[in-house]
C-alpha cells in the first residue's frame, strides 16, 4: 500500500514538473497560444497529453465522460484538434447538478479596479440558497462575504481555480 502511495506521489511530482514547461492552460486562448509556440504535431500532442494528465492525476478532475483523457479511440490516435476539443470540455463550468464541486474551492478572481486588472484570492463558501448560478465567496483578508454569479467569469477566464 505504501509503495502505491509513493508511486502516486512521484507521478504527481513528475506531472507538476512537466506542466511547468508549458504552464497550466486554463482556457481556449491559453491552449491556442501554447500550441502556436510548438512546431511539430508530436510536440503539440505531447503538450496536450501533459495538460490532460495533470488535470486527471493532479487536479483530479472527474468528468462524466472519462474518455476525455484518452489520446486514441478504437486504437486510432486522435488528431490535435480532437484532443484540444477534449481539453476544452474540461474548461466548461460544472452543471448545476455538480454545484457541490465548486464549494470549498480556492480561486483567483480578476477584478478591474480603478482601470487596472487585479487578481484576488478567495474561497467559494456555498451556493446562494434558491439559486443555481450564484455563489458566496470569501476573499482573503476581507471580512465581507460577496454573492457572485461566477459561471460567466469562469467562461471568460477571469476566474481560475488554484490548489
mmCIF file with all atom_site columns, C-alpha atoms in Angstrom:
data_model
loop_
_atom_site.group_PDB
_atom_site.id
_atom_site.type_symbol
_atom_site.label_atom_id
_atom_site.label_alt_id
_atom_site.label_comp_id
_atom_site.label_asym_id
_atom_site.label_entity_id
_atom_site.label_seq_id
_atom_site.pdbx_PDB_ins_code
_atom_site.Cartn_x
_atom_site.Cartn_y
_atom_site.Cartn_z
_atom_site.occupancy
_atom_site.B_iso_or_equiv
_atom_site.pdbx_formal_charge
_atom_site.auth_seq_id
_atom_site.auth_comp_id
_atom_site.auth_asym_id
_atom_site.auth_atom_id
_atom_site.pdbx_PDB_model_num
ATOM 1   C CA . UNK A 1 1   ? 0.000   0.000  0.000   1.00 0.00 ? 1   UNK A CA 1
ATOM 2   C CA . UNK A 1 2   ? 2.837   2.390  0.879   1.00 0.00 ? 2   UNK A CA 1
ATOM 3   C CA . UNK A 1 3   ? 4.557   1.668  -2.443  1.00 0.00 ? 3   UNK A CA 1
ATOM 4   C CA . UNK A 1 4   ? 1.379   2.553  -4.340  1.00 0.00 ? 4   UNK A CA 1
ATOM 5   C CA . UNK A 1 5   ? 1.107   5.861  -2.464  1.00 0.00 ? 5   UNK A CA 1
ATOM 6   C CA . UNK A 1 6   ? 4.777   6.627  -3.147  1.00 0.00 ? 6   UNK A CA 1
ATOM 7   C CA . UNK A 1 7   ? 4.259   5.855  -6.827  1.00 0.00 ? 7   UNK A CA 1
ATOM 8   C CA . UNK A 1 8   ? 1.289   8.245  -6.992  1.00 0.00 ? 8   UNK A CA 1
ATOM 9   C CA . UNK A 1 9   ? 3.300   10.982 -5.272  1.00 0.00 ? 9   UNK A CA 1
ATOM 10  C CA . UNK A 1 10  ? 6.200   10.509 -7.717  1.00 0.00 ? 10  UNK A CA 1
ATOM 11  C CA . UNK A 1 11  ? 3.754   10.598 -10.633 1.00 0.00 ? 11  UNK A CA 1
ATOM 12  C CA . UNK A 1 12  ? 2.210   13.854 -9.369  1.00 0.00 ? 12  UNK A CA 1
ATOM 13  C CA . UNK A 1 13  ? 5.683   15.350 -8.899  1.00 0.00 ? 13  UNK A CA 1
ATOM 14  C CA . UNK A 1 14  ? 6.641   14.357 -12.431 1.00 0.00 ? 14  UNK A CA 1
ATOM 15  C CA . UNK A 1 15  ? 3.450   15.814 -13.896 1.00 0.00 ? 15  UNK A CA 1
ATOM 16  C CA . UNK A 1 16  ? 3.924   19.011 -11.908 1.00 0.00 ? 16  UNK A CA 1
ATOM 17  C CA . UNK A 1 17  ? 7.435   19.400 -13.332 1.00 0.00 ? 17  UNK A CA 1
ATOM 18  C CA . UNK A 1 18  ? 6.108   18.708 -16.834 1.00 0.00 ? 18  UNK A CA 1
ATOM 19  C CA . UNK A 1 19  ? 3.284   21.251 -16.526 1.00 0.00 ? 19  UNK A CA 1
ATOM 20  C CA . UNK A 1 20  ? 5.835   23.879 -15.514 1.00 0.00 ? 20  UNK A CA 1
ATOM 21  C CA . UNK A 1 21  ? 7.306   23.675 -19.033 1.00 0.00 ? 21  UNK A CA 1
ATOM 22  C CA . UNK A 1 22  ? 4.025   24.753 -20.629 1.00 0.00 ? 22  UNK A CA 1
ATOM 23  C CA . UNK A 1 23  ? 2.075   26.410 -17.832 1.00 0.00 ? 23  UNK A CA 1
ATOM 24  C CA . UNK A 1 24  ? -1.380  25.187 -16.887 1.00 0.00 ? 24  UNK A CA 1
ATOM 25  C CA . UNK A 1 25  ? -3.655  26.059 -19.788 1.00 0.00 ? 25  UNK A CA 1
ATOM 26  C CA . UNK A 1 26  ? -6.933  27.210 -18.288 1.00 0.00 ? 26  UNK A CA 1
ATOM 27  C CA . UNK A 1 27  ? -8.975  28.360 -21.257 1.00 0.00 ? 27  UNK A CA 1
ATOM 28  C CA . UNK A 1 28  ? -9.124  28.025 -25.044 1.00 0.00 ? 28  UNK A CA 1
ATOM 29  C CA . UNK A 1 29  ? -6.901  31.063 -25.589 1.00 0.00 ? 29  UNK A CA 1
ATOM 30  C CA . UNK A 1 30  ? -4.180  29.528 -23.387 1.00 0.00 ? 30  UNK A CA 1
ATOM 31  C CA . UNK A 1 31  ? -4.357  26.336 -25.456 1.00 0.00 ? 31  UNK A CA 1
ATOM 32  C CA . UNK A 1 32  ? -4.182  28.117 -28.799 1.00 0.00 ? 32  UNK A CA 1
ATOM 33  C CA . UNK A 1 33  ? -1.322  30.361 -27.643 1.00 0.00 ? 33  UNK A CA 1
ATOM 34  C CA . UNK A 1 34  ? 0.574   27.395 -26.155 1.00 0.00 ? 34  UNK A CA 1
ATOM 35  C CA . UNK A 1 35  ? 0.184   25.258 -29.262 1.00 0.00 ? 35  UNK A CA 1
ATOM 36  C CA . UNK A 1 36  ? 1.221   28.140 -31.531 1.00 0.00 ? 36  UNK A CA 1
ATOM 37  C CA . UNK A 1 37  ? 4.662   28.046 -29.862 1.00 0.00 ? 37  UNK A CA 1
ATOM 38  C CA . UNK A 1 38  ? 5.149   24.396 -30.851 1.00 0.00 ? 38  UNK A CA 1
ATOM 39  C CA . UNK A 1 39  ? 6.143   23.319 -34.339 1.00 0.00 ? 39  UNK A CA 1
ATOM 40  C CA . UNK A 1 40  ? 5.511   19.597 -34.732 1.00 0.00 ? 40  UNK A CA 1
ATOM 41  C CA . UNK A 1 41  ? 2.338   17.575 -34.370 1.00 0.00 ? 41  UNK A CA 1
ATOM 42  C CA . UNK A 1 42  ? 4.170   15.270 -31.942 1.00 0.00 ? 42  UNK A CA 1
ATOM 43  C CA . UNK A 1 43  ? 5.190   18.154 -29.663 1.00 0.00 ? 43  UNK A CA 1
ATOM 44  C CA . UNK A 1 44  ? 1.643   19.528 -29.720 1.00 0.00 ? 44  UNK A CA 1
ATOM 45  C CA . UNK A 1 45  ? 0.181   16.141 -28.792 1.00 0.00 ? 45  UNK A CA 1
ATOM 46  C CA . UNK A 1 46  ? 2.781   15.783 -26.024 1.00 0.00 ? 46  UNK A CA 1
ATOM 47  C CA . UNK A 1 47  ? 1.831   19.195 -24.586 1.00 0.00 ? 47  UNK A CA 1
ATOM 48  C CA . UNK A 1 48  ? -1.873  18.300 -24.724 1.00 0.00 ? 48  UNK A CA 1
ATOM 49  C CA . UNK A 1 49  ? -1.156  14.950 -23.033 1.00 0.00 ? 49  UNK A CA 1
ATOM 50  C CA . UNK A 1 50  ? 0.674   16.770 -20.223 1.00 0.00 ? 50  UNK A CA 1
ATOM 51  C CA . UNK A 1 51  ? -2.323  19.082 -19.762 1.00 0.00 ? 51  UNK A CA 1
ATOM 52  C CA . UNK A 1 52  ? -4.807  16.195 -19.689 1.00 0.00 ? 52  UNK A CA 1
ATOM 53  C CA . UNK A 1 53  ? -2.659  14.038 -17.400 1.00 0.00 ? 53  UNK A CA 1
ATOM 54  C CA . UNK A 1 54  ? -2.120  16.903 -14.956 1.00 0.00 ? 54  UNK A CA 1
ATOM 55  C CA . UNK A 1 55  ? -5.838  17.636 -14.792 1.00 0.00 ? 55  UNK A CA 1
ATOM 56  C CA . UNK A 1 56  ? -6.638  13.936 -14.372 1.00 0.00 ? 56  UNK A CA 1
ATOM 57  C CA . UNK A 1 57  ? -3.949  12.834 -11.901 1.00 0.00 ? 57  UNK A CA 1
ATOM 58  C CA . UNK A 1 58  ? -3.021  16.016 -10.008 1.00 0.00 ? 58  UNK A CA 1
ATOM 59  C CA . UNK A 1 59  ? -6.112  18.227 -10.110 1.00 0.00 ? 59  UNK A CA 1
ATOM 60  C CA . UNK A 1 60  ? -8.266  15.079 -10.043 1.00 0.00 ? 60  UNK A CA 1
ATOM 61  C CA . UNK A 1 61  ? -10.900 16.437 -12.405 1.00 0.00 ? 61  UNK A CA 1
ATOM 62  C CA . UNK A 1 62  ? -13.663 13.865 -12.759 1.00 0.00 ? 62  UNK A CA 1
ATOM 63  C CA . UNK A 1 63  ? -15.813 14.485 -15.834 1.00 0.00 ? 63  UNK A CA 1
ATOM 64  C CA . UNK A 1 64  ? -18.719 12.163 -16.520 1.00 0.00 ? 64  UNK A CA 1
ATOM 65  C CA . UNK A 1 65  ? -17.039 11.112 -19.777 1.00 0.00 ? 65  UNK A CA 1
ATOM 66  C CA . UNK A 1 66  ? -13.696 9.563  -18.777 1.00 0.00 ? 66  UNK A CA 1
ATOM 67  C CA . UNK A 1 67  ? -12.683 9.183  -22.440 1.00 0.00 ? 67  UNK A CA 1
ATOM 68  C CA . UNK A 1 68  ? -11.825 12.890 -22.397 1.00 0.00 ? 68  UNK A CA 1
ATOM 69  C CA . UNK A 1 69  ? -8.403  11.849 -21.066 1.00 0.00 ? 69  UNK A CA 1
ATOM 70  C CA . UNK A 1 70  ? -7.743  9.351  -23.887 1.00 0.00 ? 70  UNK A CA 1
ATOM 71  C CA . UNK A 1 71  ? -5.452  10.109 -26.833 1.00 0.00 ? 71  UNK A CA 1
ATOM 72  C CA . UNK A 1 72  ? -6.914  7.409  -29.059 1.00 0.00 ? 72  UNK A CA 1
ATOM 73  C CA . UNK A 1 73  ? -10.237 5.859  -29.936 1.00 0.00 ? 73  UNK A CA 1
ATOM 74  C CA . UNK A 1 74  ? -10.541 2.265  -31.124 1.00 0.00 ? 74  UNK A CA 1
ATOM 75  C CA . UNK A 1 75  ? -6.720  2.134  -31.336 1.00 0.00 ? 75  UNK A CA 1
ATOM 76  C CA . UNK A 1 76  ? -6.612  5.112  -33.702 1.00 0.00 ? 76  UNK A CA 1
ATOM 77  C CA . UNK A 1 77  ? -4.706  8.172  -32.479 1.00 0.00 ? 77  UNK A CA 1
ATOM 78  C CA . UNK A 1 78  ? -6.789  11.310 -32.097 1.00 0.00 ? 78  UNK A CA 1
ATOM 79  C CA . UNK A 1 79  ? -5.810  14.425 -34.040 1.00 0.00 ? 79  UNK A CA 1
ATOM 80  C CA . UNK A 1 80  ? -4.514  17.555 -32.324 1.00 0.00 ? 80  UNK A CA 1
ATOM 81  C CA . UNK A 1 81  ? -7.931  19.140 -32.922 1.00 0.00 ? 81  UNK A CA 1
ATOM 82  C CA . UNK A 1 82  ? -9.770  16.206 -31.328 1.00 0.00 ? 82  UNK A CA 1
ATOM 83  C CA . UNK A 1 83  ? -7.517  16.231 -28.251 1.00 0.00 ? 83  UNK A CA 1
ATOM 84  C CA . UNK A 1 84  ? -7.978  20.020 -27.998 1.00 0.00 ? 84  UNK A CA 1
ATOM 85  C CA . UNK A 1 85  ? -11.728 19.514 -28.094 1.00 0.00 ? 85  UNK A CA 1
ATOM 86  C CA . UNK A 1 86  ? -11.449 17.076 -25.189 1.00 0.00 ? 86  UNK A CA 1
ATOM 87  C CA . UNK A 1 87  ? -9.322  19.503 -23.192 1.00 0.00 ? 87  UNK A CA 1
ATOM 88  C CA . UNK A 1 88  ? -11.820 22.314 -23.857 1.00 0.00 ? 88  UNK A CA 1
ATOM 89  C CA . UNK A 1 89  ? -14.560 20.181 -22.274 1.00 0.00 ? 89  UNK A CA 1
ATOM 90  C CA . UNK A 1 90  ? -12.617 20.313 -19.003 1.00 0.00 ? 90  UNK A CA 1
ATOM 91  C CA . UNK A 1 91  ? -12.860 24.121 -19.035 1.00 0.00 ? 91  UNK A CA 1
ATOM 92  C CA . UNK A 1 92  ? -16.664 24.151 -19.064 1.00 0.00 ? 92  UNK A CA 1
ATOM 93  C CA . UNK A 1 93  ? -18.331 25.124 -15.821 1.00 0.00 ? 93  UNK A CA 1
ATOM 94  C CA . UNK A 1 94  ? -19.905 22.217 -13.979 1.00 0.00 ? 94  UNK A CA 1
ATOM 95  C CA . UNK A 1 95  ? -23.576 21.538 -14.450 1.00 0.00 ? 95  UNK A CA 1
ATOM 96  C CA . UNK A 1 96  ? -25.942 22.628 -11.703 1.00 0.00 ? 96  UNK A CA 1
ATOM 97  C CA . UNK A 1 97  ? -26.045 19.042 -10.502 1.00 0.00 ? 97  UNK A CA 1
ATOM 98  C CA . UNK A 1 98  ? -22.305 19.403 -9.785  1.00 0.00 ? 98  UNK A CA 1
ATOM 99  C CA . UNK A 1 99  ? -22.513 22.700 -7.905  1.00 0.00 ? 99  UNK A CA 1
ATOM 100 C CA . UNK A 1 100 ? -21.091 20.980 -4.884  1.00 0.00 ? 100 UNK A CA 1
ATOM 101 C CA . UNK A 1 101 ? -17.848 20.532 -6.880  1.00 0.00 ? 101 UNK A CA 1
ATOM 102 C CA . UNK A 1 102 ? -17.266 24.295 -6.562  1.00 0.00 ? 102 UNK A CA 1
ATOM 103 C CA . UNK A 1 103 ? -17.924 24.549 -2.847  1.00 0.00 ? 103 UNK A CA 1
ATOM 104 C CA . UNK A 1 104 ? -14.718 24.936 -0.871  1.00 0.00 ? 104 UNK A CA 1
ATOM 105 C CA . UNK A 1 105 ? -12.569 25.535 -3.976  1.00 0.00 ? 105 UNK A CA 1
ATOM 106 C CA . UNK A 1 106 ? -9.801  28.130 -3.810  1.00 0.00 ? 106 UNK A CA 1
ATOM 107 C CA . UNK A 1 107 ? -9.996  30.725 -6.566  1.00 0.00 ? 107 UNK A CA 1
ATOM 108 C CA . UNK A 1 108 ? -8.039  33.527 -8.179  1.00 0.00 ? 108 UNK A CA 1
ATOM 109 C CA . UNK A 1 109 ? -10.515 36.117 -9.453  1.00 0.00 ? 109 UNK A CA 1
ATOM 110 C CA . UNK A 1 110 ? -9.728  39.041 -11.769 1.00 0.00 ? 110 UNK A CA 1
ATOM 111 C CA . UNK A 1 111 ? -11.341 42.381 -10.957 1.00 0.00 ? 111 UNK A CA 1
ATOM 112 C CA . UNK A 1 112 ? -10.966 45.735 -12.691 1.00 0.00 ? 112 UNK A CA 1
ATOM 113 C CA . UNK A 1 113 ? -10.067 48.280 -10.018 1.00 0.00 ? 113 UNK A CA 1
ATOM 114 C CA . UNK A 1 114 ? -9.585  51.924 -10.999 1.00 0.00 ? 114 UNK A CA 1
ATOM 115 C CA . UNK A 1 115 ? -8.962  50.896 -14.605 1.00 0.00 ? 115 UNK A CA 1
ATOM 116 C CA . UNK A 1 116 ? -6.373  48.214 -13.883 1.00 0.00 ? 116 UNK A CA 1
ATOM 117 C CA . UNK A 1 117 ? -6.743  44.463 -13.622 1.00 0.00 ? 117 UNK A CA 1
ATOM 118 C CA . UNK A 1 118 ? -6.036  42.946 -10.220 1.00 0.00 ? 118 UNK A CA 1
ATOM 119 C CA . UNK A 1 119 ? -6.266  39.338 -9.059  1.00 0.00 ? 119 UNK A CA 1
ATOM 120 C CA . UNK A 1 120 ? -7.792  38.448 -5.710  1.00 0.00 ? 120 UNK A CA 1
ATOM 121 C CA . UNK A 1 121 ? -7.604  35.098 -3.946  1.00 0.00 ? 121 UNK A CA 1
ATOM 122 C CA . UNK A 1 122 ? -10.517 33.598 -2.052  1.00 0.00 ? 122 UNK A CA 1
ATOM 123 C CA . UNK A 1 123 ? -12.699 30.588 -1.329  1.00 0.00 ? 123 UNK A CA 1
ATOM 124 C CA . UNK A 1 124 ? -16.132 29.619 -2.657  1.00 0.00 ? 124 UNK A CA 1
ATOM 125 C CA . UNK A 1 125 ? -18.168 29.040 0.500   1.00 0.00 ? 125 UNK A CA 1
ATOM 126 C CA . UNK A 1 126 ? -21.549 27.822 -0.769  1.00 0.00 ? 126 UNK A CA 1
ATOM 127 C CA . UNK A 1 127 ? -24.392 28.318 -3.227  1.00 0.00 ? 127 UNK A CA 1
ATOM 128 C CA . UNK A 1 128 ? -26.713 31.226 -2.566  1.00 0.00 ? 128 UNK A CA 1
ATOM 129 C CA . UNK A 1 129 ? -29.922 29.495 -1.419  1.00 0.00 ? 129 UNK A CA 1
ATOM 130 C CA . UNK A 1 130 ? -32.641 29.350 -4.056  1.00 0.00 ? 130 UNK A CA 1
ATOM 131 C CA . UNK A 1 131 ? -30.279 29.993 -6.984  1.00 0.00 ? 131 UNK A CA 1
ATOM 132 C CA . UNK A 1 132 ? -28.365 27.835 -9.413  1.00 0.00 ? 132 UNK A CA 1
ATOM 133 C CA . UNK A 1 133 ? -25.571 30.183 -10.506 1.00 0.00 ? 133 UNK A CA 1
ATOM 134 C CA . UNK A 1 134 ? -24.805 32.430 -7.549  1.00 0.00 ? 134 UNK A CA 1
ATOM 135 C CA . UNK A 1 135 ? -22.109 31.619 -5.007  1.00 0.00 ? 135 UNK A CA 1
ATOM 136 C CA . UNK A 1 136 ? -20.923 33.139 -1.742  1.00 0.00 ? 136 UNK A CA 1
ATOM 137 C CA . UNK A 1 137 ? -17.227 33.994 -1.911  1.00 0.00 ? 137 UNK A CA 1
ATOM 138 C CA . UNK A 1 138 ? -14.877 34.984 0.912   1.00 0.00 ? 138 UNK A CA 1
ATOM 139 C CA . UNK A 1 139 ? -11.787 36.788 -0.351  1.00 0.00 ? 139 UNK A CA 1
ATOM 140 C CA . UNK A 1 140 ? -8.543  36.564 1.589   1.00 0.00 ? 140 UNK A CA 1
ATOM 141 C CA . UNK A 1 141 ? -8.026  39.450 4.031   1.00 0.00 ? 141 UNK A CA 1
ATOM 142 C CA . UNK A 1 142 ? -11.660 40.572 3.664   1.00 0.00 ? 142 UNK A CA 1
ATOM 143 C CA . UNK A 1 143 ? -14.362 40.306 6.313   1.00 0.00 ? 143 UNK A CA 1
ATOM 144 C CA . UNK A 1 144 ? -17.284 40.656 3.910   1.00 0.00 ? 144 UNK A CA 1
ATOM 145 C CA . UNK A 1 145 ? -18.762 37.711 2.018   1.00 0.00 ? 145 UNK A CA 1
ATOM 146 C CA . UNK A 1 146 ? -19.831 38.559 -1.537  1.00 0.00 ? 146 UNK A CA 1
ATOM 147 C CA . UNK A 1 147 ? -22.578 36.828 -3.531  1.00 0.00 ? 147 UNK A CA 1
ATOM 148 C CA . UNK A 1 148 ? -21.491 36.493 -7.152  1.00 0.00 ? 148 UNK A CA 1
ATOM 149 C CA . UNK A 1 149 ? -22.503 34.790 -10.379 1.00 0.00 ? 149 UNK A CA 1
ATOM 150 C CA . UNK A 1 150 ? -19.185 33.048 -11.114 1.00 0.00 ? 150 UNK A CA 1
ATOM 151 C CA . UNK A 1 151 ? -20.031 30.994 -14.212 1.00 0.00 ? 151 UNK A CA 1
ATOM 152 C CA . UNK A 1 152 ? -19.558 33.836 -16.700 1.00 0.00 ? 152 UNK A CA 1
ATOM 153 C CA . UNK A 1 153 ? -16.205 34.748 -15.124 1.00 0.00 ? 153 UNK A CA 1
ATOM 154 C CA . UNK A 1 154 ? -15.125 31.102 -15.408 1.00 0.00 ? 154 UNK A CA 1
ATOM 155 C CA . UNK A 1 155 ? -16.056 31.040 -19.109 1.00 0.00 ? 155 UNK A CA 1
ATOM 156 C CA . UNK A 1 156 ? -14.242 34.330 -19.780 1.00 0.00 ? 156 UNK A CA 1
ATOM 157 C CA . UNK A 1 157 ? -11.079 33.229 -17.973 1.00 0.00 ? 157 UNK A CA 1
ATOM 158 C CA . UNK A 1 158 ? -11.494 35.857 -15.249 1.00 0.00 ? 158 UNK A CA 1
ATOM 159 C CA . UNK A 1 159 ? -11.777 33.228 -12.530 1.00 0.00 ? 159 UNK A CA 1
ATOM 160 C CA . UNK A 1 160 ? -9.256  30.423 -12.120 1.00 0.00 ? 160 UNK A CA 1
ATOM 161 C CA . UNK A 1 161 ? -9.116  27.576 -9.653  1.00 0.00 ? 161 UNK A CA 1
ATOM 162 C CA . UNK A 1 162 ? -5.973  27.244 -7.570  1.00 0.00 ? 162 UNK A CA 1
ATOM 163 C CA . UNK A 1 163 ? -4.686  24.404 -5.429  1.00 0.00 ? 163 UNK A CA 1
#
